[in-house]
XYZ file of C-alpha atoms in Angstrom:
542
model
C -30.793 174.588 -98.695
C -29.392 173.408 -95.755
C -30.594 170.892 -93.854
C -30.958 171.552 -89.429
C -28.937 168.849 -87.991
C -30.981 168.004 -84.439
C -33.347 166.341 -86.674
C -33.009 162.528 -88.313
C -31.575 163.704 -91.666
C -32.997 161.281 -93.585
C -36.218 161.941 -92.310
C -35.811 165.995 -93.150
C -34.417 165.180 -96.819
C -37.263 163.130 -97.582
C -39.949 165.536 -96.300
C -38.102 168.594 -98.934
C -38.090 165.826 -101.565
C -41.999 164.974 -100.781
C -42.545 168.549 -100.501
C -41.285 169.457 -104.460
C -42.929 166.322 -105.275
C -46.464 167.506 -104.198
C -46.214 171.411 -105.135
C -45.345 170.394 -108.104
C -41.680 171.125 -108.202
C -40.939 168.058 -109.180
C -44.089 166.482 -111.611
C -45.282 163.364 -112.736
C -42.500 161.276 -114.741
C -40.059 163.313 -113.678
C -36.659 162.051 -112.869
C -35.041 162.497 -109.147
C -31.337 163.567 -109.609
C -29.094 161.340 -109.173
C -27.678 159.968 -105.520
C -24.561 161.878 -106.309
C -26.401 164.958 -106.641
C -28.605 164.641 -104.169
C -25.367 163.982 -101.685
C -23.555 166.858 -103.218
C -26.524 169.594 -103.004
C -27.224 168.578 -99.249
C -23.644 167.556 -97.821
C -25.054 164.423 -96.969
C -24.322 160.680 -97.365
C -24.684 158.329 -99.362
C -26.613 156.087 -96.936
C -28.955 159.110 -95.927
C -30.275 159.524 -99.147
C -30.832 155.870 -99.588
C -33.094 155.707 -96.498
C -34.913 159.114 -97.370
C -35.701 157.769 -100.956
C -36.899 154.296 -99.386
C -39.155 156.494 -97.646
C -40.652 158.310 -100.529
C -40.981 155.001 -101.823
C -43.076 153.499 -99.104
C -45.043 156.439 -99.351
C -45.954 155.202 -103.802
C -44.375 158.539 -104.574
C -41.336 157.342 -106.584
C -40.339 154.503 -107.909
C -37.213 152.969 -109.133
C -36.576 151.961 -112.252
C -33.478 149.499 -112.940
C -30.269 150.910 -114.060
C -32.493 154.902 -115.340
C -32.785 156.006 -111.500
C -35.791 157.063 -109.262
C -39.300 159.142 -111.069
C -41.802 160.483 -109.600
C -45.405 158.448 -109.776
C -48.035 160.218 -111.194
C -51.095 161.370 -108.403
C -53.084 159.076 -109.273
C -50.913 155.823 -108.006
C -49.627 157.415 -104.594
C -51.133 155.896 -101.702
C -53.955 156.837 -100.145
C -52.803 155.643 -96.774
C -51.228 158.296 -94.908
C -50.302 159.587 -91.368
C -50.785 162.693 -90.320
C -49.803 164.441 -87.000
C -49.165 167.439 -85.823
C -46.619 168.331 -82.516
C -47.922 167.585 -79.285
C -50.933 165.403 -80.961
C -50.066 162.645 -77.144
C -53.070 160.121 -79.031
C -51.547 160.381 -82.133
C -48.326 159.187 -80.638
C -49.705 156.496 -78.481
C -51.674 154.887 -81.971
C -48.293 155.375 -83.778
C -46.338 153.002 -81.036
C -49.117 151.266 -80.837
C -49.000 149.805 -84.344
C -44.665 150.149 -84.252
C -45.119 146.843 -80.664
C -47.147 144.892 -83.619
C -45.151 145.732 -86.581
C -41.541 146.031 -85.204
C -41.896 143.100 -82.301
C -43.199 140.133 -84.606
C -39.911 141.407 -87.435
C -37.947 141.308 -84.686
C -39.821 137.518 -84.013
C -38.861 136.634 -88.292
C -35.695 138.022 -87.749
C -34.689 135.648 -85.427
C -35.209 133.265 -87.740
C -33.817 134.661 -90.517
C -31.443 136.556 -90.098
C -28.188 136.515 -92.820
C -24.686 137.087 -90.885
C -24.457 140.026 -92.864
C -26.971 141.221 -90.705
C -26.437 140.695 -87.710
C -22.595 142.084 -88.567
C -24.169 145.106 -89.339
C -26.858 146.088 -86.081
C -23.255 144.802 -84.067
C -21.271 147.274 -85.739
C -24.517 149.804 -85.617
C -24.577 149.047 -82.157
C -20.710 150.583 -81.600
C -21.701 153.119 -83.390
C -24.757 153.684 -80.966
C -22.153 153.601 -78.089
C -20.173 157.125 -78.952
C -22.485 158.413 -81.413
C -24.066 162.249 -80.776
C -27.384 160.877 -83.068
C -27.940 158.116 -81.336
C -31.929 158.327 -82.820
C -30.975 157.800 -86.292
C -28.590 154.847 -85.315
C -31.133 153.659 -83.595
C -34.012 153.855 -86.671
C -31.215 151.982 -88.860
C -30.847 149.617 -86.217
C -35.091 149.096 -86.352
C -34.882 148.823 -90.362
C -31.784 146.071 -90.280
C -33.496 144.502 -87.719
C -36.720 144.575 -90.332
C -35.139 143.697 -93.290
C -33.303 140.831 -91.569
C -36.694 140.103 -91.396
C -36.437 138.745 -94.887
C -39.874 140.208 -95.275
C -39.790 143.402 -97.669
C -42.984 144.425 -97.004
C -41.766 145.106 -93.294
C -39.082 146.451 -94.231
C -40.679 149.095 -96.839
C -43.806 149.677 -94.221
C -41.008 150.658 -91.196
C -39.165 152.582 -93.398
C -42.007 154.467 -94.025
C -43.747 154.715 -90.327
C -39.947 155.767 -89.232
C -40.205 158.852 -91.771
C -44.675 159.331 -90.519
C -42.908 159.388 -86.831
C -41.299 162.185 -86.690
C -43.260 162.748 -83.692
C -41.037 161.143 -81.924
C -38.390 162.118 -82.967
C -37.757 165.536 -80.384
C -38.916 162.996 -77.434
C -36.240 160.373 -77.557
C -33.575 162.620 -78.313
C -33.524 164.026 -74.930
C -35.088 160.612 -73.614
C -32.458 158.884 -75.074
C -29.326 161.805 -74.039
C -31.003 160.071 -70.979
C -30.584 157.188 -70.972
C -28.035 155.859 -73.315
C -26.765 153.125 -70.870
C -30.696 151.936 -71.162
C -30.847 152.269 -75.295
C -27.121 149.821 -74.918
C -28.316 147.561 -73.548
C -32.436 147.009 -74.629
C -30.335 146.658 -78.572
C -27.454 143.960 -76.531
C -30.018 142.348 -75.672
C -32.523 141.910 -78.778
C -29.475 141.593 -81.044
C -28.379 138.433 -77.901
C -31.537 136.951 -79.013
C -31.437 137.650 -82.567
C -28.285 135.831 -83.093
C -29.554 132.735 -80.563
C -31.987 132.304 -82.866
C -34.598 132.562 -80.357
C -37.770 134.532 -81.668
C -39.949 134.478 -78.281
C -36.888 136.248 -76.527
C -36.240 138.408 -78.977
C -39.855 139.670 -79.199
C -40.024 139.690 -75.603
C -36.376 142.047 -75.658
C -38.365 144.139 -78.629
C -41.389 144.825 -77.057
C -39.598 145.427 -73.597
C -37.638 148.711 -75.443
C -40.485 150.042 -76.904
C -42.061 150.453 -74.143
C -39.486 151.956 -72.489
C -39.205 153.994 -76.182
C -43.374 154.994 -75.730
C -42.590 155.686 -71.598
C -39.772 158.298 -73.057
C -42.383 160.015 -74.852
C -45.065 160.598 -71.933
C -46.619 157.233 -73.481
C -47.486 155.051 -70.833
C -50.067 151.884 -70.117
C -49.283 151.037 -74.119
C -51.876 148.402 -74.691
C -52.438 147.779 -71.616
C -50.600 148.019 -67.950
C -48.886 144.273 -67.847
C -45.149 144.982 -68.903
C -43.610 142.483 -68.384
C -46.961 141.029 -71.222
C -43.922 139.164 -72.259
C -42.211 136.860 -70.055
C -43.418 133.648 -69.282
C -43.397 131.273 -66.328
C -39.861 130.239 -67.134
C -38.156 133.858 -67.062
C -40.081 135.848 -64.850
C -39.081 139.389 -65.107
C -40.145 141.041 -61.230
C -38.182 144.440 -60.470
C -37.299 145.881 -57.256
C -39.564 148.956 -57.127
C -39.001 152.194 -54.922
C -39.426 152.822 -51.174
C -42.452 155.686 -50.546
C -41.307 158.179 -49.077
C -40.359 157.642 -46.055
C -41.044 161.830 -44.847
C -45.025 162.662 -45.664
C -46.199 165.742 -45.226
C -49.528 167.145 -43.181
C -51.799 168.228 -46.092
C -52.616 171.490 -47.139
C -56.608 170.437 -46.949
C -58.390 170.048 -43.962
C -58.149 166.346 -43.241
C -62.245 166.266 -41.148
C -62.277 162.990 -38.667
C -63.425 159.462 -40.081
C -61.432 160.007 -43.051
C -60.807 156.493 -44.942
C -57.703 155.457 -47.055
C -59.604 153.048 -49.245
C -56.408 151.592 -50.717
C -53.074 150.243 -49.371
C -50.984 147.346 -48.764
C -48.438 145.482 -45.912
C -45.738 143.778 -47.225
C -43.273 141.479 -45.267
C -40.068 140.379 -45.842
C -39.779 138.393 -48.642
C -37.981 135.827 -45.953
C -40.625 136.158 -43.660
C -43.845 135.271 -47.301
C -43.218 134.188 -49.968
C -44.132 136.371 -53.331
C -45.351 134.003 -56.216
C -42.483 133.901 -58.853
C -45.590 134.910 -61.164
C -45.296 138.376 -60.749
C -45.249 141.654 -61.824
C -43.109 143.704 -59.489
C -40.377 142.683 -56.248
C -42.176 145.014 -53.374
C -40.041 146.593 -50.698
C -40.820 145.337 -47.075
C -43.638 147.764 -46.391
C -45.200 147.158 -42.887
C -48.289 147.864 -41.112
C -46.202 149.885 -38.286
C -44.456 152.035 -41.229
C -48.211 153.088 -42.372
C -49.674 153.455 -39.333
C -47.491 156.586 -39.245
C -47.987 157.971 -42.460
C -52.427 158.291 -41.158
C -51.084 159.907 -37.980
C -49.411 162.416 -40.712
C -52.393 162.871 -42.240
C -54.660 162.747 -40.287
C -56.542 160.045 -41.062
C -58.889 157.681 -39.128
C -59.431 154.429 -40.924
C -57.924 152.267 -43.780
C -58.449 149.619 -46.085
C -56.129 146.866 -46.913
C -56.117 145.636 -50.156
C -54.522 141.894 -51.355
C -51.380 142.535 -53.722
C -51.286 140.012 -56.703
C -47.329 139.799 -55.356
C -48.660 137.458 -52.800
C -52.265 135.479 -55.187
C -54.774 133.785 -53.303
C -52.020 133.828 -50.301
C -53.917 136.282 -47.752
C -52.332 136.051 -44.542
C -50.535 139.204 -44.318
C -53.424 141.228 -45.739
C -55.156 138.636 -42.242
C -52.782 139.348 -40.197
C -52.356 142.898 -41.350
C -56.564 143.376 -39.875
C -56.000 140.760 -37.239
C -53.106 144.033 -36.065
C -54.761 146.393 -36.878
C -58.223 146.623 -35.809
C -62.409 148.278 -35.824
C -60.194 151.194 -38.002
C -59.237 148.912 -40.984
C -61.128 146.560 -44.018
C -59.728 144.415 -46.130
C -60.421 143.297 -49.739
C -59.045 140.198 -50.635
C -57.769 137.674 -53.753
C -60.126 133.501 -53.852
C -60.184 130.983 -55.830
C -63.265 130.090 -56.559
C -63.385 127.350 -54.300
C -62.590 129.690 -50.773
C -65.101 126.905 -48.645
C -67.361 129.181 -46.709
C -65.604 128.753 -43.823
C -62.714 130.339 -44.713
C -64.854 133.151 -45.885
C -66.742 134.172 -42.938
C -63.452 133.710 -41.105
C -62.170 136.412 -43.129
C -65.334 138.969 -42.275
C -65.190 138.315 -38.817
C -61.346 139.943 -39.133
C -63.120 142.800 -41.520
C -62.191 141.759 -44.767
C -65.324 143.141 -47.064
C -63.975 142.531 -50.778
C -62.571 140.132 -53.144
C -60.103 141.706 -56.025
C -60.324 140.830 -59.320
C -56.951 142.306 -60.911
C -57.710 141.786 -64.530
C -54.413 144.403 -65.712
C -51.109 142.380 -63.402
C -50.186 139.041 -63.042
C -52.504 137.504 -60.213
C -53.671 134.318 -60.955
C -57.675 135.633 -61.734
C -58.958 136.081 -65.039
C -62.196 137.446 -66.085
C -63.698 134.451 -66.372
C -64.115 133.999 -62.674
C -65.945 137.544 -62.629
C -69.245 136.192 -61.972
C -67.986 132.771 -60.162
C -66.318 135.468 -57.504
C -69.730 137.926 -56.890
C -72.284 135.031 -57.184
C -69.513 133.649 -54.495
C -69.227 136.491 -52.062
C -73.093 137.708 -52.833
C -73.825 136.104 -49.213
C -71.737 137.810 -47.260
C -72.955 141.649 -48.930
C -69.145 141.451 -50.095
C -67.929 143.243 -53.587
C -65.541 143.016 -55.814
C -63.227 145.442 -56.643
C -61.574 145.894 -60.147
C -58.615 146.479 -61.536
C -58.494 146.799 -65.422
C -57.331 149.603 -67.749
C -61.321 150.974 -69.022
C -59.928 151.530 -72.048
C -58.952 148.066 -73.529
C -61.664 146.298 -71.750
C -64.808 145.440 -73.823
C -68.877 145.740 -72.698
C -67.982 147.477 -69.461
C -71.655 147.778 -68.656
C -72.572 143.644 -69.811
C -69.588 142.588 -67.788
C -70.105 144.673 -64.686
C -73.423 146.516 -64.772
C -75.547 143.022 -64.294
C -73.664 141.479 -61.298
C -75.444 141.029 -57.988
C -73.056 142.439 -55.772
C -71.075 146.286 -55.771
C -68.557 146.676 -57.960
C -65.541 148.846 -57.327
C -62.632 150.314 -59.775
C -59.886 150.858 -58.963
C -57.554 153.749 -59.985
C -59.778 155.792 -61.902
C -60.483 153.043 -64.356
C -56.670 154.009 -64.734
C -57.319 155.572 -68.042
C -54.412 156.849 -70.325
C -55.209 160.971 -69.835
C -54.122 161.844 -73.408
C -57.540 159.704 -74.613
C -60.046 162.064 -72.238
C -62.969 161.814 -70.343
C -65.027 161.225 -73.578
C -63.064 157.936 -74.996
C -65.614 155.212 -75.077
C -64.817 152.494 -72.503
C -64.771 155.368 -69.982
C -67.838 156.795 -70.764
C -69.750 153.187 -69.863
C -68.281 153.444 -66.668
C -69.449 156.896 -66.290
C -73.225 155.016 -66.741
C -72.618 152.830 -64.522
C -71.558 155.035 -61.662
C -73.921 157.824 -62.480
C -77.037 154.670 -62.128
C -74.830 154.023 -58.253
C -74.033 150.374 -59.928
C -70.301 150.786 -58.863
C -67.464 152.699 -56.857
C -64.560 154.458 -58.271
C -61.827 155.252 -56.130
C -60.100 158.494 -57.644
C -56.683 157.080 -56.716
C -53.984 156.343 -58.490
C -53.289 159.158 -60.788
C -49.060 159.502 -60.578
C -49.610 155.581 -62.043
C -51.464 156.790 -65.144
C -49.863 161.120 -65.865
C -46.983 162.080 -67.536
C -46.152 164.846 -65.645
C -45.510 165.123 -62.405
C -47.411 166.398 -59.535
C -50.386 167.913 -59.427
C -50.964 165.029 -62.908
C -52.515 168.407 -64.587
C -53.372 165.869 -67.280
C -55.303 163.719 -64.759
C -57.536 166.414 -63.508
C -60.378 166.460 -66.483
C -60.617 162.565 -65.291
C -61.240 163.402 -61.776
C -63.378 166.124 -61.958
C -65.717 164.159 -64.789
C -65.929 161.412 -62.075
C -66.639 164.367 -59.312
C -69.572 165.733 -61.698
C -71.050 162.471 -62.578
C -71.983 160.866 -58.734
C -69.994 162.393 -55.639
C -72.075 159.039 -53.394
C -69.815 156.887 -55.284
C -66.594 157.662 -55.353
C -63.410 157.181 -53.067
C -60.013 158.664 -52.275
C -57.175 156.631 -51.656
C -53.375 156.929 -51.765
C -52.381 153.550 -53.098
C -49.520 153.522 -51.020
C -46.582 152.306 -51.066
C -46.264 152.704 -54.449
C -45.086 149.590 -55.392
C -44.300 150.218 -59.686
C -44.386 153.261 -60.459
C -43.267 154.284 -63.791
C -42.384 157.691 -62.512
C -41.621 159.717 -59.739
C -42.098 158.997 -56.202
C -45.007 160.697 -55.140
C -45.116 162.373 -51.260
C -48.630 161.697 -49.769
C -49.763 164.281 -48.432
C -49.310 165.483 -51.842
C -51.873 162.029 -53.527
C -54.616 163.945 -50.539
C -53.931 167.461 -51.285
C -55.159 166.151 -55.023
C -58.902 166.076 -53.842
C -58.710 169.550 -52.693
C -57.335 170.937 -55.902
C -60.580 168.811 -58.163
C -62.572 170.087 -55.378
C -63.073 172.630 -53.199
C -66.313 171.795 -51.966
C -66.301 171.015 -48.383
C -69.087 169.098 -48.389
C -67.897 166.604 -50.901
C -64.980 166.380 -49.922
C -66.503 164.996 -46.249
C -68.758 162.558 -48.412
C -65.614 160.773 -50.632
C -62.955 161.298 -47.561
C -65.956 159.673 -44.469
C -69.425 159.303 -46.044
C -68.863 156.546 -48.594
C -65.856 154.312 -46.863
C -68.256 153.846 -43.964
C -71.135 152.920 -46.091
C -69.267 150.155 -48.539
C -66.972 148.506 -45.478
C -69.021 149.174 -42.848
C -67.228 151.586 -40.700
C -69.192 152.115 -37.362
C -70.002 155.788 -36.624
C -66.610 157.724 -34.889
C -67.241 159.472 -31.879
C -66.055 162.545 -31.048
C -62.353 162.401 -29.072
C -61.817 158.910 -30.039
C -58.236 158.575 -30.988
C -57.002 158.501 -34.726
C -53.269 158.420 -34.281
C -51.225 155.128 -34.202
C -51.882 152.215 -32.438
C -48.016 151.935 -30.161
C -48.645 148.661 -29.214
C -49.241 147.517 -33.042
C -46.266 145.350 -33.479
C -43.852 145.520 -36.661
C -44.775 143.134 -39.649
């Protein structure tokens, strides 16, 4: 038998031996060939053989007997716990990464407290090999297992060896991903090793967390355990990467755009020197002015828009309110407030066009779940709504939490559900029940955020079509311009508007989503035929 080179050799050897054990070629009680015999038979190193045998031991298939060798255990002794996956099963891959995130982040933290000098030396040697190894994935797995060994917990070490044996599903994805991003892989491991060498368990946890999130992204897995990539940072060490700018050349959509069409979610950002961002934020946006956006409106044929307060400004609504002041009647706003914001301030906002309060439960924004009912009661007399950004796959009891509020509720970005869960996910189904009863609104937006694919984001289509089939009278379209902190490629806004035409070819439904529903929710006045819909040249550059 000849082992194939592109795969992880220890994984393949473990799989070959396991198959021989389960088919009876190596019955219970049989002694396996020695390390030297296996090396000679397969043309591999002792290190590969030892890693393969460690996987078989962690699976409960064999045991080592001091001075005698490795023996096959009886079937009754085999562990009942198994990880069974099939190629292309993205949901199984997500669950494996979730498990790895909990196990390996904990191992990195322990390693920072317990590592021995020889383990640090081993990690640094592997890092040197990783720089130009033709098989970075094999070296990477050795580094993962070295970190687990440095934890001083043999159960962690054994379980990680088992996971690496089971997690062949990711090998193909990561081989391609890391071949294109080797510099990123090396940087991650440099930071992990530096944290372990420093003996800082919190820093080690954060660095390993970010490394695994990038690994998951390389396999097309987004929103792993929530969409907050900076959850492991703290106030003293903010992690706010600079975002790419939006596509400066939006094309005209192929979809006929009716008069009065509204973009129900966009943002404006001033240069940071002009209006500072909160230090405790998830990203740093590029300047994106009202004038920039109105050129996008003109190109897309949009008549109206809703400017939404972004998390980077916290409760400082100055930029959003100034945008409303300059944008005039064609704009409405959604702000972020404190529970103790005075009513006279809310009335001033209302006069400028504010019609809702945003609660961001996904990224750093200073608003907590406990604020939902308090804020709902505060803005109910104004007829405002609550706009909530959350991942419905991780928000428990949506119906009880959001279905009994005294104000309308708007859910951003189709509930931010990772598409591999599908519309049958319990959290999405709960959202659908509220939508069907007319107890909330949902934005048909964010496909470019949650999809693992490029436009037209085929994996998101079942979610959008299910929403349209459930209650099109409570759906809104939005661009989310200027698309800050995207995990994938920057979209063209004309493409995003054309998604609605791909999700429904019914012109009446398209008109309802683009015109009628926003007019009802945000209180826009009817647009008369002949009223200008292009940018107002009097708007100043912000």
